[in-house]
Amino acid sequence: MSETPQLPSVGREWHLVSRPVGWPKPADFALVEAEVRQPGPGEVLVRNAYVSVDPYMRGRMSAAKSYVAPFELGKTMQGGAVGEVIASNAEGIEAGDHVLHFLGWREYAVVDAKQAVKVDPEAAPLSTYLGVLGMTGLTAYAGLLRTASFKEGDSVFVSGAAGAVGSQVGQIARLKGASRVIGSAGSDEKVKLLVEEYGFDAAFNYKSGPVSRQLREAAPDGVDVYFDNVGGDHLEAAIGSLNRDGRIAVCGMISVYNDTEPAPGPRNLARLIQTRGRIQGFLVGDNYDLQPEFVQEVGAWVRSGELKYAETVVEGIENNVEAFFGVLRGDNIGKMIVKL
């Protein structure tokens, strides 16, 4: 049990003040000052060092019922964060420890110690616990290996492949013995990164032509696994190139997150009958039992340099919203993180 006598009196935090219609705009958010209180029994006070912004947060800004509760208007938003404990009123966590928790979008957070996970900044940079060794990494691992039932020799197509999840999916597939790994991304720079840095066998810029045509050219023998981060024309293209007994894992559909009307579904779903294909959605929260083996296997690849990762770091909590907009635009290479 420990307590730091001189604690900050106020900290800045982001509130959602109106629910976005279509693309979010700066006026939907407000940066406010809030009192920083002492941790109560079983709580710790954390000075956040890094906070995460992720595509799924767009869904929480709407009132529509989903797999997670919407952000409350006028209240602090939430998201992954990692930081230093500056006061503790809980057994097992001391001031000076570093923890991962889910009260991001703020400078200081009073966290229930049961909801905080101690992390070691000596074993890996703190920021990696929000990305390659965190929720996004586990998303890639579980989605590819469990949901898509990847097996050695599979041909794998990944959309949003230069993002935090997609770049890891492609590399895990390669390290696990994929016969071919193909990625799509939104710029020539990202395409070059996928092939030269991450070891993808082929990649294409989806803005350069029809996705279906570019995928057929990159994967002339079809694909066995499609990891979907985008939806829309990418999903339709993947169904069109799916091999017999192909599997599609639906992680996200960023192409439709800001639509104000329902997006049309793929026009070629009937092809799944011919290919005996399978589409399955998944949530990382259903796969936390894989966490120990994920950290062991992927952590070893990161330490050895076999699995590479990128981070796009934005400085300052005042730029949190702009960083989030950047994720929706696809500005980031790898994990988008805000350094406080």
Short mmCIF file of C-alpha atoms in Angstrom, two decimals:
data_model
loop_
_atom_site.label_atom_id
_atom_site.label_comp_id
_atom_site.label_asym_id
_atom_site.label_seq_id
_atom_site.Cartn_x
_atom_site.Cartn_y
_atom_site.Cartn_z
CA MET A 1 0.00 0.00 0.00
CA SER A 2 1.41 3.37 -0.93
CA GLU A 3 0.27 6.90 -1.43
CA THR A 4 1.93 9.94 -2.93
CA PRO A 5 1.11 13.02 -0.82
CA GLN A 6 1.34 15.63 -3.58
CA LEU A 7 -1.13 14.73 -6.28
CA PRO A 8 -2.30 16.83 -9.23
CA SER A 9 -5.53 18.69 -8.52
CA VAL A 10 -6.91 18.75 -12.08
CA GLY A 11 -6.39 16.92 -15.32
CA ARG A 12 -7.70 17.23 -18.85
CA GLU A 13 -10.12 14.74 -20.40
CA TRP A 14 -12.22 14.42 -23.55
CA HIS A 15 -16.02 14.34 -23.45
CA LEU A 16 -18.43 13.42 -26.23
CA VAL A 17 -20.91 16.32 -26.37
CA SER A 18 -23.01 15.31 -29.39
CA ARG A 19 -23.47 12.10 -31.36
CA PRO A 20 -21.87 12.32 -34.80
CA VAL A 21 -24.01 11.90 -37.90
CA GLY A 22 -21.82 10.58 -40.69
CA TRP A 23 -18.22 11.67 -40.25
CA PRO A 24 -17.46 12.97 -36.73
CA LYS A 25 -16.48 16.64 -36.48
CA PRO A 26 -14.48 18.56 -33.85
CA ALA A 27 -17.64 20.16 -32.44
CA ASP A 28 -18.83 16.71 -31.30
CA PHE A 29 -16.08 16.68 -28.66
CA ALA A 30 -14.88 18.90 -25.82
CA LEU A 31 -11.59 18.93 -23.89
CA VAL A 32 -12.40 19.79 -20.28
CA GLU A 33 -10.61 20.06 -16.96
CA ALA A 34 -11.72 17.70 -14.19
CA GLU A 35 -10.77 17.29 -10.56
CA VAL A 36 -8.33 14.48 -9.84
CA ARG A 37 -9.43 12.60 -6.74
CA GLN A 38 -7.58 10.34 -4.35
CA PRO A 39 -7.94 6.61 -5.06
CA GLY A 40 -10.48 4.89 -2.83
CA PRO A 41 -10.16 1.40 -1.37
CA GLY A 42 -9.04 -1.05 -4.05
CA GLU A 43 -8.21 1.74 -6.50
CA VAL A 44 -5.07 3.24 -8.03
CA LEU A 45 -4.40 6.66 -9.56
CA VAL A 46 -2.63 6.44 -12.91
CA ARG A 47 -0.86 9.15 -14.86
CA ASN A 48 -1.50 8.01 -18.41
CA ALA A 49 1.58 7.94 -20.64
CA TYR A 50 -0.02 6.66 -23.84
CA VAL A 51 -3.66 6.33 -24.89
CA SER A 52 -5.11 4.42 -27.80
CA VAL A 53 -7.46 5.56 -30.55
CA ASP A 54 -9.13 2.79 -32.54
CA PRO A 55 -11.71 2.45 -35.33
CA TYR A 56 -14.24 0.65 -33.09
CA MET A 57 -14.62 3.84 -31.05
CA ARG A 58 -16.68 5.33 -33.87
CA GLY A 59 -19.41 2.77 -33.09
CA ARG A 60 -19.46 3.78 -29.43
CA MET A 61 -20.18 7.38 -30.44
CA SER A 62 -23.58 6.35 -31.80
CA ALA A 63 -26.57 5.52 -29.64
CA ALA A 64 -27.33 2.36 -31.61
CA LYS A 65 -27.23 -0.88 -29.65
CA SER A 66 -23.99 -2.77 -30.22
CA TYR A 67 -21.69 -5.24 -28.51
CA VAL A 68 -20.45 -2.52 -26.17
CA ALA A 69 -22.30 0.36 -24.50
CA PRO A 70 -22.24 3.75 -26.26
CA PHE A 71 -20.18 6.57 -24.86
CA GLU A 72 -22.33 8.73 -22.59
CA LEU A 73 -22.83 12.34 -23.64
CA GLY A 74 -21.06 14.77 -21.35
CA LYS A 75 -18.95 12.02 -19.79
CA THR A 76 -15.32 11.05 -20.30
CA MET A 77 -14.76 8.67 -23.18
CA GLN A 78 -12.90 5.41 -22.70
CA GLY A 79 -10.21 3.43 -24.44
CA GLY A 80 -6.99 1.58 -23.87
CA ALA A 81 -4.27 3.38 -21.92
CA VAL A 82 -0.99 2.60 -20.22
CA GLY A 83 0.69 4.68 -17.56
CA GLU A 84 2.42 4.98 -14.20
CA VAL A 85 0.69 4.50 -10.87
CA ILE A 86 1.25 7.66 -8.81
CA ALA A 87 -0.91 6.66 -5.84
CA SER A 88 -2.23 3.29 -4.73
CA ASN A 89 -4.89 2.20 -2.27
CA ALA A 90 -4.82 -1.42 -3.40
CA GLU A 91 -2.84 -4.50 -2.50
CA GLY A 92 -0.43 -5.77 -5.13
CA ILE A 93 0.06 -2.50 -7.01
CA GLU A 94 2.45 0.17 -5.77
CA ALA A 95 3.25 3.72 -6.80
CA GLY A 96 5.84 3.49 -9.55
CA ASP A 97 4.29 0.39 -11.13
CA HIS A 98 3.07 0.62 -14.71
CA VAL A 99 -0.38 -0.66 -15.67
CA LEU A 100 -2.58 -1.21 -18.69
CA HIS A 101 -6.23 -0.25 -18.27
CA PHE A 102 -9.27 0.99 -20.18
CA LEU A 103 -9.70 4.58 -18.95
CA GLY A 104 -8.03 6.46 -21.75
CA TRP A 105 -8.96 9.84 -23.30
CA ARG A 106 -7.72 11.53 -20.08
CA GLU A 107 -4.48 12.54 -18.41
CA TYR A 108 -5.22 10.96 -15.01
CA ALA A 109 -7.41 7.97 -14.26
CA VAL A 110 -8.64 6.45 -11.00
CA VAL A 111 -8.80 2.76 -11.86
CA ASP A 112 -10.23 -0.23 -10.02
CA ALA A 113 -7.12 -2.31 -9.39
CA LYS A 114 -8.98 -5.41 -10.56
CA GLN A 115 -9.28 -3.75 -13.98
CA ALA A 116 -5.59 -2.85 -14.19
CA VAL A 117 -2.93 -5.17 -15.58
CA LYS A 118 0.68 -4.64 -14.50
CA VAL A 119 3.10 -4.37 -17.41
CA ASP A 120 6.89 -4.31 -17.51
CA PRO A 121 8.45 -1.32 -19.33
CA GLU A 122 11.78 -3.14 -19.20
CA ALA A 123 10.45 -6.10 -21.22
CA ALA A 124 8.98 -3.96 -24.00
CA PRO A 125 8.30 -0.26 -24.65
CA LEU A 126 5.15 0.88 -22.84
CA SER A 127 3.40 1.80 -26.08
CA THR A 128 3.58 -1.79 -27.37
CA TYR A 129 1.11 -2.88 -24.69
CA LEU A 130 -1.53 -0.89 -26.61
CA GLY A 131 -0.58 -2.41 -29.96
CA VAL A 132 1.58 -5.32 -30.99
CA LEU A 133 1.50 -6.92 -27.52
CA GLY A 134 -1.93 -5.58 -26.57
CA MET A 135 -5.53 -5.79 -27.68
CA THR A 136 -4.80 -5.18 -31.35
CA GLY A 137 -2.15 -7.90 -31.39
CA LEU A 138 -4.44 -10.40 -29.73
CA THR A 139 -7.17 -9.44 -32.22
CA ALA A 140 -4.87 -10.38 -35.09
CA TYR A 141 -3.74 -13.61 -33.41
CA ALA A 142 -7.19 -14.85 -32.42
CA GLY A 143 -8.91 -13.80 -35.62
CA LEU A 144 -6.41 -15.53 -37.88
CA LEU A 145 -5.66 -18.67 -35.89
CA ARG A 146 -9.00 -19.35 -34.19
CA THR A 147 -11.79 -17.67 -36.16
CA ALA A 148 -10.28 -18.19 -39.62
CA SER A 149 -8.82 -21.59 -38.65
CA PHE A 150 -5.55 -20.77 -40.43
CA LYS A 151 -3.38 -23.73 -41.32
CA GLU A 152 0.05 -24.03 -42.85
CA GLY A 153 -0.05 -23.67 -46.62
CA ASP A 154 -3.07 -21.34 -46.70
CA SER A 155 -3.12 -18.34 -49.00
CA VAL A 156 -4.13 -15.29 -46.93
CA PHE A 157 -5.59 -11.93 -47.97
CA VAL A 158 -5.72 -9.06 -45.46
CA SER A 159 -7.46 -5.72 -45.96
CA GLY A 160 -6.35 -2.65 -44.05
CA ALA A 161 -3.04 -4.47 -44.06
CA ALA A 162 -0.85 -1.54 -43.04
CA GLY A 163 -2.90 -0.92 -39.91
CA ALA A 164 -2.15 -2.17 -36.43
CA VAL A 165 -4.18 -5.37 -36.75
CA GLY A 166 -3.72 -6.08 -40.45
CA SER A 167 0.06 -5.76 -40.47
CA GLN A 168 0.28 -8.28 -37.64
CA VAL A 169 -2.15 -10.72 -39.29
CA GLY A 170 -0.02 -10.87 -42.42
CA GLN A 171 3.20 -11.40 -40.51
CA ILE A 172 1.74 -14.09 -38.25
CA ALA A 173 0.43 -15.90 -41.33
CA ARG A 174 3.89 -15.73 -42.91
CA LEU A 175 5.61 -16.95 -39.75
CA LYS A 176 3.09 -19.79 -39.46
CA GLY A 177 3.78 -21.02 -42.99
CA ALA A 178 1.28 -19.37 -45.33
CA SER A 179 1.83 -20.21 -48.97
CA ARG A 180 1.09 -16.60 -49.97
CA VAL A 181 0.19 -13.41 -48.09
CA ILE A 182 -1.55 -10.54 -49.91
CA GLY A 183 -2.46 -7.16 -48.46
CA SER A 184 -4.41 -4.11 -49.52
CA ALA A 185 -3.70 -0.59 -48.31
CA GLY A 186 -4.58 2.98 -49.22
CA SER A 187 -1.28 4.38 -50.51
CA ASP A 188 1.72 3.34 -52.55
CA GLU A 189 3.91 4.06 -49.52
CA LYS A 190 1.96 1.55 -47.44
CA VAL A 191 2.05 -1.03 -50.23
CA LYS A 192 5.85 -0.72 -50.35
CA LEU A 193 6.01 -1.12 -46.55
CA LEU A 194 3.94 -4.32 -46.65
CA VAL A 195 6.20 -6.01 -49.18
CA GLU A 196 9.61 -4.66 -48.19
CA GLU A 197 9.27 -4.42 -44.41
CA TYR A 198 6.57 -6.89 -43.38
CA GLY A 199 7.32 -9.65 -45.88
CA PHE A 200 3.97 -9.79 -47.69
CA ASP A 201 4.27 -11.64 -51.01
CA ALA A 202 2.10 -9.09 -52.78
CA ALA A 203 0.16 -5.93 -51.99
CA PHE A 204 -1.90 -3.37 -53.85
CA ASN A 205 -3.30 0.13 -53.45
CA TYR A 206 -7.10 -0.25 -53.44
CA LYS A 207 -7.40 3.32 -54.77
CA SER A 208 -5.55 2.35 -57.96
CA GLY A 209 -8.31 0.21 -59.48
CA PRO A 210 -11.11 -2.27 -58.75
CA VAL A 211 -10.26 -4.38 -55.73
CA SER A 212 -11.60 -7.56 -57.35
CA ARG A 213 -9.29 -7.18 -60.35
CA GLN A 214 -6.24 -6.30 -58.27
CA LEU A 215 -6.86 -9.22 -55.93
CA ARG A 216 -7.15 -11.69 -58.82
CA GLU A 217 -3.84 -10.42 -60.17
CA ALA A 218 -2.15 -10.66 -56.75
CA ALA A 219 -3.66 -14.07 -55.95
CA PRO A 220 -4.17 -15.89 -59.26
CA ASP A 221 -4.71 -19.18 -57.42
CA GLY A 222 -7.34 -17.69 -55.10
CA VAL A 223 -7.31 -17.22 -51.33
CA ASP A 224 -8.04 -19.66 -48.52
CA VAL A 225 -8.37 -17.06 -45.75
CA TYR A 226 -9.58 -13.46 -45.84
CA PHE A 227 -9.13 -11.28 -42.76
CA ASP A 228 -11.60 -8.42 -43.16
CA ASN A 229 -10.94 -5.01 -41.65
CA VAL A 230 -12.73 -3.02 -44.35
CA GLY A 231 -15.92 -4.65 -45.66
CA GLY A 232 -17.58 -3.27 -48.80
CA ASP A 233 -15.84 -3.97 -52.09
CA HIS A 234 -13.01 -5.81 -50.31
CA LEU A 235 -15.39 -8.38 -48.85
CA GLU A 236 -17.08 -8.86 -52.22
CA ALA A 237 -13.70 -9.27 -53.92
CA ALA A 238 -12.56 -11.82 -51.33
CA ILE A 239 -15.72 -13.89 -51.80
CA GLY A 240 -15.04 -13.81 -55.52
CA SER A 241 -11.51 -15.15 -55.04
CA LEU A 242 -12.30 -17.60 -52.24
CA ASN A 243 -11.09 -21.16 -52.72
CA ARG A 244 -12.97 -24.32 -51.77
CA ASP A 245 -13.56 -24.39 -47.97
CA GLY A 246 -12.27 -20.82 -47.66
CA ARG A 247 -12.76 -18.91 -44.41
CA ILE A 248 -13.46 -15.24 -43.83
CA ALA A 249 -12.91 -13.66 -40.40
CA VAL A 250 -14.75 -10.36 -40.02
CA CYS A 251 -12.85 -8.12 -37.63
CA GLY A 252 -14.12 -4.70 -38.72
CA MET A 253 -15.70 -2.80 -41.59
CA ILE A 254 -14.17 0.65 -41.45
CA SER A 255 -15.47 1.51 -44.92
CA VAL A 256 -19.05 1.73 -43.59
CA TYR A 257 -18.55 3.13 -40.07
CA ASN A 258 -19.56 6.66 -41.08
CA ASP A 259 -22.37 5.73 -43.47
CA THR A 260 -25.73 7.27 -42.68
CA GLU A 261 -27.62 4.64 -44.70
CA PRO A 262 -27.27 0.85 -44.49
CA ALA A 263 -24.45 -0.33 -46.73
CA PRO A 264 -25.39 -2.88 -49.41
CA GLY A 265 -24.10 -6.35 -48.76
CA PRO A 266 -21.81 -8.26 -51.13
CA ARG A 267 -23.64 -9.15 -54.35
CA ASN A 268 -21.95 -12.53 -54.69
CA LEU A 269 -22.82 -14.26 -51.41
CA ALA A 270 -24.25 -17.17 -53.38
CA ARG A 271 -20.69 -18.08 -54.30
CA LEU A 272 -20.25 -19.35 -50.73
CA ILE A 273 -22.47 -22.27 -51.69
CA GLN A 274 -20.12 -23.23 -54.49
CA THR A 275 -16.97 -22.82 -52.39
CA ARG A 276 -18.51 -24.14 -49.14
CA GLY A 277 -17.04 -20.94 -47.72
CA ARG A 278 -17.56 -19.62 -44.22
CA ILE A 279 -17.87 -16.05 -42.90
CA GLN A 280 -17.61 -15.52 -39.16
CA GLY A 281 -17.41 -12.36 -37.11
CA PHE A 282 -15.49 -12.23 -33.85
CA LEU A 283 -14.63 -10.01 -30.90
CA VAL A 284 -11.28 -10.00 -29.17
CA GLY A 285 -13.08 -10.08 -25.81
CA ASP A 286 -14.22 -13.63 -26.50
CA ASN A 287 -10.64 -14.79 -26.91
CA TYR A 288 -8.78 -13.65 -23.81
CA ASP A 289 -8.07 -17.30 -22.95
CA LEU A 290 -5.47 -17.12 -25.73
CA GLN A 291 -3.63 -14.25 -24.00
CA PRO A 292 -0.86 -16.34 -22.34
CA GLU A 293 0.12 -18.21 -25.49
CA PHE A 294 -0.23 -15.02 -27.56
CA VAL A 295 2.16 -13.05 -25.34
CA GLN A 296 4.63 -15.93 -25.27
CA GLU A 297 4.65 -16.59 -29.01
CA VAL A 298 4.30 -13.06 -30.37
CA GLY A 299 6.52 -11.57 -27.67
CA ALA A 300 9.31 -13.91 -28.76
CA TRP A 301 8.86 -12.87 -32.42
CA VAL A 302 8.97 -9.19 -31.47
CA ARG A 303 12.12 -9.63 -29.37
CA SER A 304 13.86 -11.60 -32.13
CA GLY A 305 12.90 -9.07 -34.77
CA GLU A 306 10.97 -11.68 -36.79
CA LEU A 307 7.75 -9.71 -36.34
CA LYS A 308 8.04 -6.02 -37.05
CA TYR A 309 5.62 -3.34 -35.97
CA ALA A 310 5.02 0.34 -36.62
CA GLU A 311 3.46 3.04 -34.51
CA THR A 312 2.11 6.43 -35.52
CA VAL A 313 2.54 8.61 -32.43
CA VAL A 314 0.66 11.89 -32.00
CA GLU A 315 1.89 14.16 -29.21
CA GLY A 316 -0.44 15.72 -26.65
CA ILE A 317 -3.89 14.97 -25.27
CA GLU A 318 -5.16 18.09 -27.02
CA ASN A 319 -4.64 16.20 -30.30
CA ASN A 320 -6.52 13.05 -29.24
CA VAL A 321 -9.55 13.77 -31.43
CA GLU A 322 -7.45 14.66 -34.46
CA ALA A 323 -5.53 11.38 -34.01
CA PHE A 324 -8.86 9.53 -33.96
CA PHE A 325 -9.92 11.29 -37.17
CA GLY A 326 -6.59 10.18 -38.63
CA VAL A 327 -7.42 6.54 -37.93
CA LEU A 328 -10.73 6.90 -39.77
CA ARG A 329 -8.94 8.53 -42.72
CA GLY A 330 -6.23 5.86 -42.73
CA ASP A 331 -3.42 8.29 -41.97
CA ASN A 332 -1.67 5.87 -39.62
CA ILE A 333 0.93 3.26 -40.40
CA GLY A 334 0.59 0.59 -37.72
CA LYS A 335 -0.94 1.47 -34.37
CA MET A 336 -2.15 5.03 -33.80
CA ILE A 337 -1.17 6.15 -30.30
CA VAL A 338 -1.34 9.46 -28.46
CA LYS A 339 1.59 10.25 -26.19
CA LEU A 340 0.58 12.42 -23.24
#
